[in-house]
Amino acid sequence: MKLTVLISTCLAFILSARAEIVSKPVEYRQGDTVLEGLSVYDDATQDKRPAVLVAHQWKGLGSYEKKRAEMLARLGYNVFAVDIYGKGIRPANPQDAASEAAKYKENRTLLRSRVLSGLEQLKHHLLTDARKIGVIGYCFGGTTALELARSGADVAGVVSFHGGLGTSIPAQPGAVKAKVLALHGADDPFVPPAEVAAFEEEMRKARVDWQLVGYGGAVHSFTDWDAGSDNSKGSAYNEHADRRSWEAMKQFFAEVLK
Amino acid sequence: MKLTVLISTCLAFILSARAEIVSKPVEYRQGDTVLEGLSVYDDATQDKRPAVLVAHQWKGLGSYEKKRAEMLARLGYNVFAVDIYGKGIRPANPQDAASEAAKYKENRTLLRSRVLSGLEQLKHHLLTDARKIGVIGYCFGGTTALELARSGADVAGVVSFHGGLGTSIPAQPGAVKAKVLALHGADDPFVPPAEVAAFEEEMRKARVDWQLVGYGGAVHSFTDWDAGSDNSKGSAYNEHADRRSWEAMKQFFAEVLK
């Protein structure tokens, strides 16, 4: 019997050691535009599983989103990090990032088309259980995730981390299928109280199942490890708010993707 | 080996069957006033454990608080449900409840004394690990829990469920030791947006570690099973917000009482 236990333990160890997070660039199109997303999953099994779409910050899909996608894959989700800007378009500095992001913030129809084409990639992936899809996004990606919800996309839940909450095409009553969770830095100067209040009123009128968490002491980019620690700059990493918001997302997905 | 497994399983079953939630009324005093709280715990072990103080709604300590205390005891906490009003003072109707609650809402010093005397009961209970004390409260009890935090009491965390958020003695910068979690019905007509904004500003100025969750579609009393389901009355049970807020509390205590 002791030998059986030993063999089982070794087998479990070998299997868990074999499990590996795979990241694969995926080229796809929206209209004539070539996009390059990232497919991320744990290849320990080939079972279909709940899936999460990740929308990027204003510098485009990069190492930050890859890391978050890997964290989600380790939680058991099949993940696709969407590319909104187009293959190779990865602004290197804040000025270029702001200008690139503005193209989509000012054209919500285009933004919706781009994120929806990423959603299609995830929906048709072999490992995706298409009845269980969630969406998350950071900063510009939070705005993108909310825009996807407003479009009426058939996803279970959408999470915005320090995303801008406004839109030029407000949600229509009864049109939003996704449950919505907005995770907000209560001291974020780029998403001021009036924008939060307008978002809440939009969600209310549209009869969305929504929640908003305000994290005291947190400013913009509170989950971004590279954002420094100086709140006076308006963007800064906040370890408390990062950890708590990740737990809130996990709890939310445990509910809506179960 | 199989016999050993069988014996262990039986033993575990017998032990878990023995575990029982005990509820004992406890008489104590604040000044000359006799109060009657409720001590609630799982008597499966005699180990010291993290502890939670429960503050009651406007009708005084009753079956609702007992049930919540039992839910907390099942999670492994040593619980004391505080009595703010005094032994036997349990208003039977909303008018009397409003008038009784007003005595304390209008005299925050007295409210603080009453809740602090309950905290002392819990702190000195044999099963309490005094370094790990949390506080929760519902409606008037949420207000009470926040008032305890403002007093600078040495507790790890305070949770308000649909509590009134205002006070006549605002928190002073640096004085609040407890981390604060306010769980708020975003459509609560009794705790309107201006009161939420003032609370956030108070927490900000006092440099409190605070969070506030707004639950869309939830009005006052969203955790109260007896509050009906008609939002237009301003108070109503909301199953989503009840479940989510309980999970948020569990997550918060997992962090601050670990």
Short mmCIF file of C-alpha atoms in Angstrom, two decimals:
data_model
loop_
_atom_site.label_atom_id
_atom_site.label_comp_id
_atom_site.label_asym_id
_atom_site.label_seq_id
_atom_site.Cartn_x
_atom_site.Cartn_y
_atom_site.Cartn_z
CA MET A 1 0.00 0.00 0.00
CA LYS A 2 2.81 2.39 0.85
CA LEU A 3 4.29 1.72 -2.58
CA THR A 4 0.94 2.58 -4.21
CA VAL A 5 0.89 5.91 -2.35
CA LEU A 6 4.46 6.61 -3.43
CA ILE A 7 3.67 5.81 -7.06
CA SER A 8 0.50 7.98 -6.98
CA THR A 9 2.43 10.88 -5.46
CA CYS A 10 5.17 10.60 -8.08
CA LEU A 11 2.57 10.41 -10.86
CA ALA A 12 0.77 13.51 -9.56
CA PHE A 13 4.10 15.33 -9.40
CA ILE A 14 5.05 14.29 -12.93
CA LEU A 15 1.63 15.33 -14.29
CA SER A 16 1.71 18.72 -12.57
CA ALA A 17 5.27 19.27 -13.77
CA ARG A 18 4.11 18.52 -17.32
CA ALA A 19 1.35 21.16 -17.12
CA GLU A 20 2.64 24.19 -18.93
CA ILE A 21 1.21 27.58 -19.78
CA VAL A 22 1.34 27.95 -23.54
CA SER A 23 1.36 31.41 -25.22
CA LYS A 24 0.85 31.57 -28.98
CA PRO A 25 0.58 34.69 -31.15
CA VAL A 26 -2.51 34.49 -33.37
CA GLU A 27 -2.96 36.55 -36.52
CA TYR A 28 -6.54 37.42 -37.46
CA ARG A 29 -8.46 40.18 -39.21
CA GLN A 30 -11.17 42.73 -38.63
CA GLY A 31 -12.24 43.98 -42.04
CA ASP A 32 -8.99 44.66 -43.91
CA THR A 33 -6.94 45.19 -40.79
CA VAL A 34 -4.49 42.53 -39.68
CA LEU A 35 -4.44 42.06 -35.90
CA GLU A 36 -2.18 39.97 -33.72
CA GLY A 37 -3.58 38.61 -30.45
CA LEU A 38 -2.21 36.10 -27.99
CA SER A 39 -3.74 32.73 -27.15
CA VAL A 40 -2.78 31.54 -23.64
CA TYR A 41 -3.78 28.31 -21.91
CA ASP A 42 -2.66 25.48 -19.69
CA ASP A 43 -2.01 22.47 -21.92
CA ALA A 44 -2.21 19.87 -19.13
CA THR A 45 -5.57 18.78 -20.53
CA GLN A 46 -7.47 19.25 -23.78
CA ASP A 47 -10.81 19.76 -22.01
CA LYS A 48 -13.03 22.66 -22.94
CA ARG A 49 -13.08 25.27 -20.18
CA PRO A 50 -14.43 28.71 -19.24
CA ALA A 51 -12.63 31.43 -21.16
CA VAL A 52 -11.53 35.03 -20.63
CA LEU A 53 -10.82 37.75 -23.16
CA VAL A 54 -8.17 40.30 -22.06
CA ALA A 55 -8.20 43.84 -23.46
CA HIS A 56 -4.97 45.83 -23.39
CA GLN A 57 -3.85 49.17 -21.97
CA TRP A 58 -3.16 52.20 -24.17
CA LYS A 59 0.29 51.00 -25.26
CA GLY A 60 -1.28 48.00 -26.98
CA LEU A 61 -0.94 44.28 -26.33
CA GLY A 62 2.38 43.71 -24.56
CA SER A 63 4.15 41.98 -21.72
CA TYR A 64 1.70 43.30 -19.09
CA GLU A 65 -1.30 41.68 -20.77
CA LYS A 66 0.73 38.49 -21.41
CA LYS A 67 1.44 38.22 -17.69
CA ARG A 68 -2.22 38.75 -16.73
CA ALA A 69 -3.28 36.22 -19.39
CA GLU A 70 -0.88 33.69 -17.88
CA MET A 71 -2.26 34.36 -14.40
CA LEU A 72 -5.76 33.68 -15.75
CA ALA A 73 -4.61 30.53 -17.57
CA ARG A 74 -3.15 29.27 -14.30
CA LEU A 75 -6.60 29.75 -12.76
CA GLY A 76 -7.90 27.33 -15.39
CA TYR A 77 -9.27 29.71 -18.03
CA ASN A 78 -8.67 29.59 -21.76
CA VAL A 79 -7.44 33.11 -22.51
CA PHE A 80 -7.21 35.31 -25.58
CA ALA A 81 -5.51 38.71 -25.35
CA VAL A 82 -7.15 40.81 -28.03
CA ASP A 83 -5.34 43.30 -30.27
CA ILE A 84 -7.35 46.47 -30.87
CA TYR A 85 -4.70 48.55 -32.68
CA GLY A 86 -3.39 46.23 -35.41
CA LYS A 87 -0.35 43.99 -35.84
CA GLY A 88 2.87 45.80 -34.93
CA ILE A 89 1.11 48.93 -33.65
CA ARG A 90 2.50 49.15 -30.13
CA PRO A 91 3.03 52.83 -29.16
CA ALA A 92 6.29 53.24 -27.25
CA ASN A 93 5.56 56.45 -25.36
CA PRO A 94 2.56 58.02 -23.60
CA GLN A 95 2.01 60.65 -26.33
CA ASP A 96 1.72 58.07 -29.10
CA ALA A 97 -0.32 55.78 -26.83
CA ALA A 98 -2.78 58.58 -26.05
CA SER A 99 -3.13 59.44 -29.71
CA GLU A 100 -3.63 55.79 -30.75
CA ALA A 101 -6.16 55.15 -27.95
CA ALA A 102 -8.05 58.31 -28.90
CA LYS A 103 -8.78 56.92 -32.38
CA TYR A 104 -10.89 54.23 -30.75
CA LYS A 105 -12.28 56.20 -27.84
CA GLU A 106 -13.62 58.67 -30.41
CA ASN A 107 -14.93 55.94 -32.69
CA ARG A 108 -16.82 53.52 -30.47
CA THR A 109 -18.24 51.65 -33.44
CA LEU A 110 -14.72 50.78 -34.61
CA LEU A 111 -13.69 49.90 -31.05
CA ARG A 112 -16.65 47.52 -30.78
CA SER A 113 -15.80 45.88 -34.13
CA ARG A 114 -12.20 45.34 -33.08
CA VAL A 115 -12.98 43.81 -29.69
CA LEU A 116 -15.80 41.70 -31.14
CA SER A 117 -13.41 40.20 -33.70
CA GLY A 118 -11.14 39.18 -30.82
CA LEU A 119 -14.13 37.70 -29.01
CA GLU A 120 -14.87 35.56 -32.09
CA GLN A 121 -11.32 34.18 -31.96
CA LEU A 122 -11.82 33.14 -28.35
CA LYS A 123 -15.34 31.81 -28.89
CA HIS A 124 -14.22 29.44 -31.64
CA HIS A 125 -11.04 28.25 -29.93
CA LEU A 126 -10.99 24.49 -29.41
CA LEU A 127 -10.53 24.80 -25.63
CA THR A 128 -13.36 27.32 -25.07
CA ASP A 129 -16.67 26.44 -23.45
CA ALA A 130 -18.56 29.16 -25.37
CA ARG A 131 -21.35 29.42 -22.78
CA LYS A 132 -18.80 30.62 -20.22
CA ILE A 133 -16.91 33.64 -21.48
CA GLY A 134 -15.74 36.56 -19.39
CA VAL A 135 -13.89 39.72 -20.38
CA ILE A 136 -11.40 41.86 -18.50
CA GLY A 137 -9.48 44.97 -19.42
CA TYR A 138 -7.08 47.48 -17.91
CA CYS A 139 -7.27 51.27 -18.41
CA PHE A 140 -8.10 51.66 -22.13
CA GLY A 141 -8.85 47.93 -22.03
CA GLY A 142 -11.38 48.51 -19.24
CA THR A 143 -13.12 51.02 -21.49
CA THR A 144 -12.95 48.41 -24.27
CA ALA A 145 -14.42 45.67 -22.06
CA LEU A 146 -17.31 47.94 -21.05
CA GLU A 147 -17.88 48.90 -24.68
CA LEU A 148 -18.18 45.19 -25.50
CA ALA A 149 -20.82 44.82 -22.77
CA ARG A 150 -22.71 47.84 -24.12
CA SER A 151 -22.74 46.27 -27.60
CA GLY A 152 -24.94 43.51 -26.19
CA ALA A 153 -22.29 40.83 -26.80
CA ASP A 154 -23.23 37.39 -25.52
CA VAL A 155 -20.70 37.09 -22.68
CA ALA A 156 -21.37 36.21 -19.05
CA GLY A 157 -19.39 38.93 -17.33
CA VAL A 158 -17.19 41.94 -17.95
CA VAL A 159 -14.61 43.43 -15.57
CA SER A 160 -13.01 46.85 -15.94
CA PHE A 161 -9.84 47.59 -13.97
CA HIS A 162 -9.32 51.39 -13.74
CA GLY A 163 -11.04 51.82 -17.10
CA GLY A 164 -12.56 55.05 -18.35
CA LEU A 165 -16.30 54.68 -17.72
CA GLY A 166 -17.79 57.07 -20.28
CA THR A 167 -19.04 56.37 -23.81
CA SER A 168 -20.66 58.16 -26.72
CA ILE A 169 -23.06 55.19 -27.27
CA PRO A 170 -24.71 54.54 -23.89
CA ALA A 171 -26.13 51.11 -23.09
CA GLN A 172 -29.76 50.71 -24.10
CA PRO A 173 -32.37 49.41 -21.62
CA GLY A 174 -32.37 45.62 -21.60
CA ALA A 175 -29.64 45.35 -24.27
CA VAL A 176 -26.70 44.36 -22.06
CA LYS A 177 -26.41 40.61 -21.51
CA ALA A 178 -23.16 40.65 -19.50
CA LYS A 179 -23.00 41.22 -15.78
CA VAL A 180 -20.69 44.18 -15.17
CA LEU A 181 -18.05 44.73 -12.48
CA ALA A 182 -16.16 48.05 -12.48
CA LEU A 183 -13.05 48.18 -10.27
CA HIS A 184 -12.16 51.79 -9.74
CA GLY A 185 -9.45 53.78 -7.98
CA ALA A 186 -11.42 56.16 -5.78
CA ASP A 187 -8.72 58.83 -6.22
CA ASP A 188 -8.31 58.34 -9.99
CA PRO A 189 -8.05 61.87 -11.46
CA PHE A 190 -8.60 60.52 -14.98
CA VAL A 191 -11.93 58.94 -14.04
CA PRO A 192 -13.43 61.66 -11.83
CA PRO A 193 -16.57 61.35 -9.64
CA ALA A 194 -18.83 62.89 -12.30
CA GLU A 195 -17.80 60.16 -14.77
CA VAL A 196 -18.46 57.48 -12.14
CA ALA A 197 -21.90 58.97 -11.39
CA ALA A 198 -22.78 59.12 -15.11
CA PHE A 199 -21.71 55.49 -15.55
CA GLU A 200 -23.83 54.40 -12.60
CA GLU A 201 -26.81 56.28 -14.04
CA GLU A 202 -26.23 54.70 -17.47
CA MET A 203 -26.11 51.19 -15.94
CA ARG A 204 -29.20 51.92 -13.84
CA LYS A 205 -31.27 53.16 -16.80
CA ALA A 206 -30.14 50.23 -18.95
CA ARG A 207 -31.14 47.80 -16.16
CA VAL A 208 -27.71 46.17 -16.18
CA ASP A 209 -26.63 43.78 -13.40
CA TRP A 210 -23.73 45.98 -12.29
CA GLN A 211 -21.37 46.53 -9.36
CA LEU A 212 -18.72 49.16 -8.79
CA VAL A 213 -15.93 48.91 -6.23
CA GLY A 214 -14.08 52.08 -5.22
CA TYR A 215 -10.63 51.49 -3.71
CA GLY A 216 -9.61 54.23 -1.29
CA GLY A 217 -6.12 55.63 -1.83
CA ALA A 218 -5.88 54.19 -5.35
CA VAL A 219 -5.32 56.29 -8.47
CA HIS A 220 -5.20 55.34 -12.16
CA SER A 221 -3.25 52.21 -13.20
CA PHE A 222 -3.41 50.77 -9.68
CA THR A 223 -2.77 47.24 -10.99
CA ASP A 224 0.21 48.18 -13.18
CA TRP A 225 3.47 47.05 -11.58
CA ASP A 226 5.38 49.53 -13.75
CA ALA A 227 3.32 52.59 -12.78
CA GLY A 228 5.54 53.66 -9.87
CA SER A 229 4.27 54.61 -6.44
CA ASP A 230 3.71 58.36 -6.65
CA ASN A 231 -0.04 58.99 -6.40
CA SER A 232 0.50 62.67 -7.19
CA LYS A 233 1.23 61.70 -10.79
CA GLY A 234 -2.33 60.44 -11.14
CA SER A 235 -1.18 56.92 -12.07
CA ALA A 236 0.53 54.60 -9.59
CA TYR A 237 0.69 50.98 -8.58
CA ASN A 238 -1.21 50.14 -5.37
CA GLU A 239 -0.50 46.71 -3.93
CA HIS A 240 -3.66 46.60 -1.78
CA ALA A 241 -5.99 47.61 -4.59
CA ASP A 242 -4.20 45.30 -7.04
CA ARG A 243 -4.61 42.26 -4.78
CA ARG A 244 -8.16 43.11 -3.76
CA SER A 245 -9.33 43.81 -7.30
CA TRP A 246 -7.84 40.53 -8.53
CA GLU A 247 -9.71 38.70 -5.75
CA ALA A 248 -12.91 40.56 -6.65
CA MET A 249 -12.48 39.44 -10.28
CA LYS A 250 -11.89 35.84 -9.19
CA GLN A 251 -15.01 35.93 -7.02
CA PHE A 252 -17.03 37.46 -9.87
CA PHE A 253 -15.90 34.85 -12.37
CA ALA A 254 -16.52 32.08 -9.82
CA GLU A 255 -20.13 33.31 -9.87
CA VAL A 256 -20.74 34.10 -13.54
CA LEU A 257 -18.53 31.46 -15.24
CA LYS A 258 -19.40 28.53 -12.99
CA MET B 1 -5.11 0.16 5.48
CA LYS B 2 -8.72 0.12 4.29
CA LEU B 3 -9.86 -0.36 7.89
CA THR B 4 -7.76 2.61 8.98
CA VAL B 5 -9.42 4.78 6.31
CA LEU B 6 -12.85 3.60 7.45
CA ILE B 7 -12.09 4.36 11.09
CA SER B 8 -10.71 7.82 10.22
CA THR B 9 -13.79 8.62 8.14
CA CYS B 10 -16.12 7.53 10.94
CA LEU B 11 -14.12 9.56 13.46
CA ALA B 12 -14.25 12.67 11.25
CA PHE B 13 -18.00 12.19 10.86
CA ILE B 14 -18.54 11.78 14.60
CA LEU B 15 -16.41 14.85 15.37
CA SER B 16 -18.20 17.01 12.79
CA ALA B 17 -21.56 15.77 14.08
CA ARG B 18 -20.51 16.77 17.60
CA ALA B 19 -19.61 20.31 16.49
CA GLU B 20 -22.46 22.54 17.54
CA ILE B 21 -23.11 26.24 17.27
CA VAL B 22 -23.73 27.53 20.77
CA SER B 23 -25.71 30.75 21.41
CA LYS B 24 -25.68 32.21 24.91
CA PRO B 25 -27.28 35.45 26.08
CA VAL B 26 -24.75 37.56 28.01
CA GLU B 27 -25.73 40.33 30.40
CA TYR B 28 -23.26 43.19 30.75
CA ARG B 29 -23.24 46.90 31.50
CA GLN B 30 -22.29 50.21 30.00
CA GLY B 31 -22.32 52.75 32.84
CA ASP B 32 -25.57 52.09 34.69
CA THR B 33 -27.33 50.55 31.71
CA VAL B 34 -27.88 46.81 31.61
CA LEU B 35 -27.35 45.35 28.14
CA GLU B 36 -27.97 41.85 26.82
CA GLY B 37 -25.81 40.59 23.98
CA LEU B 38 -25.43 37.16 22.45
CA SER B 39 -22.28 35.04 22.45
CA VAL B 40 -22.16 32.60 19.52
CA TYR B 41 -19.47 30.06 18.67
CA ASP B 42 -18.72 26.58 17.44
CA ASP B 43 -17.88 24.47 20.49
CA ALA B 44 -16.09 21.71 18.53
CA THR B 45 -12.78 23.00 19.90
CA GLN B 46 -11.71 25.31 22.70
CA ASP B 47 -9.01 26.99 20.59
CA LYS B 48 -8.75 30.75 20.49
CA ARG B 49 -9.88 32.08 17.10
CA PRO B 50 -10.49 35.28 15.12
CA ALA B 51 -13.60 37.04 16.35
CA VAL B 52 -16.40 39.17 14.93
CA LEU B 53 -18.66 41.69 16.63
CA VAL B 54 -22.15 42.01 15.10
CA ALA B 55 -24.12 45.25 15.43
CA HIS B 56 -27.89 45.11 15.07
CA GLN B 57 -30.50 46.79 12.88
CA TRP B 58 -32.86 49.46 14.17
CA LYS B 59 -35.23 46.99 15.84
CA GLY B 60 -32.47 45.90 18.20
CA LEU B 61 -30.71 42.57 18.66
CA GLY B 62 -33.05 39.83 17.42
CA SER B 63 -33.40 36.71 15.32
CA TYR B 64 -31.83 38.33 12.24
CA GLU B 65 -28.57 39.10 14.05
CA LYS B 66 -28.63 35.66 15.71
CA LYS B 67 -28.79 34.01 12.30
CA ARG B 68 -25.91 36.12 10.94
CA ALA B 69 -23.90 35.40 14.10
CA GLU B 70 -24.45 31.68 13.57
CA MET B 71 -23.35 31.97 9.94
CA LEU B 72 -20.15 33.66 11.13
CA ALA B 73 -19.60 31.05 13.86
CA ARG B 74 -19.89 28.34 11.19
CA LEU B 75 -17.11 30.12 9.31
CA GLY B 76 -14.95 29.63 12.40
CA TYR B 77 -15.27 33.00 14.13
CA ASN B 78 -16.02 33.64 17.77
CA VAL B 79 -18.98 36.00 17.61
CA PHE B 80 -20.59 38.51 19.93
CA ALA B 81 -23.80 40.26 18.91
CA VAL B 82 -23.78 43.57 20.74
CA ASP B 83 -26.80 45.23 22.34
CA ILE B 84 -26.84 49.00 21.85
CA TYR B 85 -30.33 49.76 23.22
CA GLY B 86 -30.41 47.97 26.57
CA LYS B 87 -31.85 44.71 27.88
CA GLY B 88 -35.44 44.19 26.77
CA ILE B 89 -35.52 47.25 24.52
CA ARG B 90 -36.52 45.71 21.21
CA PRO B 91 -38.84 48.09 19.30
CA ALA B 92 -41.66 46.14 17.63
CA ASN B 93 -42.58 48.57 14.84
CA PRO B 94 -40.74 50.93 12.47
CA GLN B 95 -41.90 54.07 14.29
CA ASP B 96 -40.52 52.95 17.64
CA ALA B 97 -37.39 51.58 15.96
CA ALA B 98 -36.74 54.90 14.20
CA SER B 99 -37.19 56.79 17.44
CA GLU B 100 -34.92 54.43 19.41
CA ALA B 101 -32.21 54.48 16.72
CA ALA B 102 -32.38 58.27 16.56
CA LYS B 103 -31.32 58.54 20.23
CA TYR B 104 -27.97 57.06 19.24
CA LYS B 105 -27.62 58.54 15.78
CA GLU B 106 -28.02 61.95 17.43
CA ASN B 107 -25.64 61.10 20.28
CA ARG B 108 -22.57 59.56 18.68
CA THR B 109 -20.62 59.64 21.93
CA LEU B 110 -23.22 57.42 23.58
CA LEU B 111 -23.34 55.16 20.50
CA ARG B 112 -19.56 54.75 20.69
CA SER B 113 -19.69 53.92 24.41
CA ARG B 114 -22.35 51.28 23.85
CA VAL B 115 -20.59 49.53 20.99
CA LEU B 116 -17.20 49.75 22.73
CA SER B 117 -18.62 48.01 25.79
CA GLY B 118 -19.76 45.17 23.52
CA LEU B 119 -16.30 45.06 21.97
CA GLU B 120 -14.80 44.61 25.44
CA GLN B 121 -17.05 41.58 25.99
CA LEU B 122 -15.79 39.99 22.81
CA LYS B 123 -12.16 40.95 23.40
CA HIS B 124 -12.07 39.24 26.78
CA HIS B 125 -13.98 36.13 25.76
CA LEU B 126 -11.98 32.94 26.31
CA LEU B 127 -12.21 31.88 22.66
CA THR B 128 -11.12 35.24 21.19
CA ASP B 129 -7.73 35.84 19.62
CA ALA B 130 -7.74 39.55 20.53
CA ARG B 131 -5.32 40.49 17.73
CA LYS B 132 -7.88 39.39 15.17
CA ILE B 133 -11.19 41.16 15.68
CA GLY B 134 -13.56 42.29 12.95
CA VAL B 135 -16.87 44.11 13.17
CA ILE B 136 -19.96 43.96 10.98
CA GLY B 137 -23.30 45.69 11.14
CA TYR B 138 -26.54 45.99 9.19
CA CYS B 139 -28.43 49.28 8.59
CA PHE B 140 -28.25 51.07 11.97
CA GLY B 141 -25.62 48.46 12.84
CA GLY B 142 -23.57 49.47 9.81
CA THR B 143 -23.62 53.04 11.10
CA THR B 144 -22.61 51.65 14.51
CA ALA B 145 -19.72 49.62 13.05
CA LEU B 146 -18.40 52.67 11.20
CA GLU B 147 -18.74 54.77 14.35
CA LEU B 148 -16.58 52.20 16.16
CA ALA B 149 -13.93 52.54 13.44
CA ARG B 150 -14.06 56.34 13.70
CA SER B 151 -13.49 56.08 17.46
CA GLY B 152 -10.05 54.64 16.74
CA ALA B 153 -10.89 51.26 18.28
CA ASP B 154 -8.18 48.64 17.94
CA VAL B 155 -9.93 46.27 15.54
CA ALA B 156 -8.60 44.89 12.26
CA GLY B 157 -11.56 45.53 10.02
CA VAL B 158 -15.07 46.94 9.95
CA VAL B 159 -17.84 46.09 7.46
CA SER B 160 -21.03 48.08 7.00
CA PHE B 161 -23.94 46.43 5.16
CA HIS B 162 -26.37 49.14 3.91
CA GLY B 163 -25.43 51.33 6.84
CA GLY B 164 -25.97 55.07 7.00
CA LEU B 165 -22.56 56.60 6.19
CA GLY B 166 -22.78 60.00 7.86
CA THR B 167 -21.65 61.12 11.31
CA SER B 168 -21.47 64.21 13.45
CA ILE B 169 -17.94 63.28 14.62
CA PRO B 170 -15.92 62.70 11.43
CA ALA B 171 -12.83 60.47 11.52
CA GLN B 172 -9.63 62.36 12.29
CA PRO B 173 -6.53 62.02 10.08
CA GLY B 174 -4.53 58.97 11.14
CA ALA B 175 -6.90 58.06 13.98
CA VAL B 176 -8.67 55.08 12.38
CA LYS B 177 -6.89 51.76 12.95
CA ALA B 178 -9.48 49.52 11.29
CA LYS B 179 -9.62 48.85 7.58
CA VAL B 180 -13.08 49.80 6.36
CA LEU B 181 -15.38 48.09 3.85
CA ALA B 182 -18.71 49.74 3.08
CA LEU B 183 -21.24 47.58 1.20
CA HIS B 184 -23.86 49.85 -0.27
CA GLY B 185 -27.06 49.49 -2.28
CA ALA B 186 -26.48 51.82 -5.22
CA ASP B 187 -30.21 52.64 -5.34
CA ASP B 188 -30.61 53.09 -1.55
CA PRO B 189 -32.82 56.18 -1.13
CA PHE B 190 -31.94 56.41 2.58
CA VAL B 191 -28.20 56.64 1.85
CA PRO B 192 -28.20 58.98 -1.16
CA PRO B 193 -25.20 59.78 -3.43
CA ALA B 194 -24.34 62.97 -1.51
CA GLU B 195 -23.96 60.93 1.70
CA VAL B 196 -21.77 58.40 -0.11
CA ALA B 197 -19.60 61.19 -1.52
CA ALA B 198 -19.25 62.84 1.90
CA PHE B 199 -18.25 59.50 3.44
CA GLU B 200 -15.63 58.91 0.76
CA GLU B 201 -14.24 62.39 1.35
CA GLU B 202 -14.17 61.80 5.13
CA MET B 203 -12.29 58.50 4.67
CA ARG B 204 -9.89 60.13 2.19
CA LYS B 205 -9.06 63.07 4.50
CA ALA B 206 -8.62 60.73 7.48
CA ARG B 207 -6.26 58.52 5.41
CA VAL B 208 -8.30 55.40 6.17
CA ASP B 209 -7.71 52.14 4.29
CA TRP B 210 -11.23 52.04 2.84
CA GLN B 211 -13.27 50.41 0.10
CA LEU B 212 -16.86 50.94 -0.98
CA VAL B 213 -18.87 48.53 -3.12
CA GLY B 214 -22.01 49.80 -4.83
CA TYR B 215 -24.49 47.07 -5.82
CA GLY B 216 -26.61 48.03 -8.82
CA GLY B 217 -30.35 47.46 -8.39
CA ALA B 218 -30.07 47.17 -4.60
CA VAL B 219 -31.92 49.44 -2.18
CA HIS B 220 -31.81 49.67 1.62
CA SER B 221 -31.90 46.42 3.67
CA PHE B 222 -30.70 44.35 0.69
CA THR B 223 -29.48 41.56 3.01
CA ASP B 224 -32.68 41.36 5.08
CA TRP B 225 -34.69 38.27 4.15
CA ASP B 226 -37.80 39.84 5.68
CA ALA B 227 -37.61 43.11 3.72
CA GLY B 228 -39.81 41.97 0.82
CA SER B 229 -38.95 42.43 -2.84
CA ASP B 230 -40.49 45.78 -3.74
CA ASN B 231 -37.63 48.21 -4.49
CA SER B 232 -40.10 51.10 -4.72
CA LYS B 233 -40.52 50.93 -0.95
CA GLY B 234 -36.86 51.91 -0.55
CA SER B 235 -36.05 48.76 1.44
CA ALA B 236 -36.04 45.30 -0.14
CA TYR B 237 -34.18 42.03 -0.07
CA ASN B 238 -31.86 41.47 -3.06
CA GLU B 239 -30.53 37.94 -3.41
CA HIS B 240 -27.61 38.94 -5.69
CA ALA B 241 -26.43 41.77 -3.49
CA ASP B 242 -26.91 39.66 -0.35
CA ARG B 243 -24.77 36.81 -1.67
CA ARG B 244 -22.13 39.10 -3.19
CA SER B 245 -21.81 41.26 -0.11
CA TRP B 246 -21.42 38.20 2.12
CA GLU B 247 -18.66 36.94 -0.18
CA ALA B 248 -17.03 40.37 -0.10
CA MET B 249 -17.08 40.28 3.70
CA LYS B 250 -15.58 36.78 3.74
CA GLN B 251 -12.82 37.89 1.37
CA PHE B 252 -12.15 41.00 3.50
CA PHE B 253 -11.94 39.01 6.73
CA ALA B 254 -9.74 36.40 5.01
CA GLU B 255 -7.34 39.31 4.41
CA VAL B 256 -7.55 41.30 7.65
CA LEU B 257 -8.15 38.53 10.21
CA LYS B 258 -5.67 36.00 8.81
#
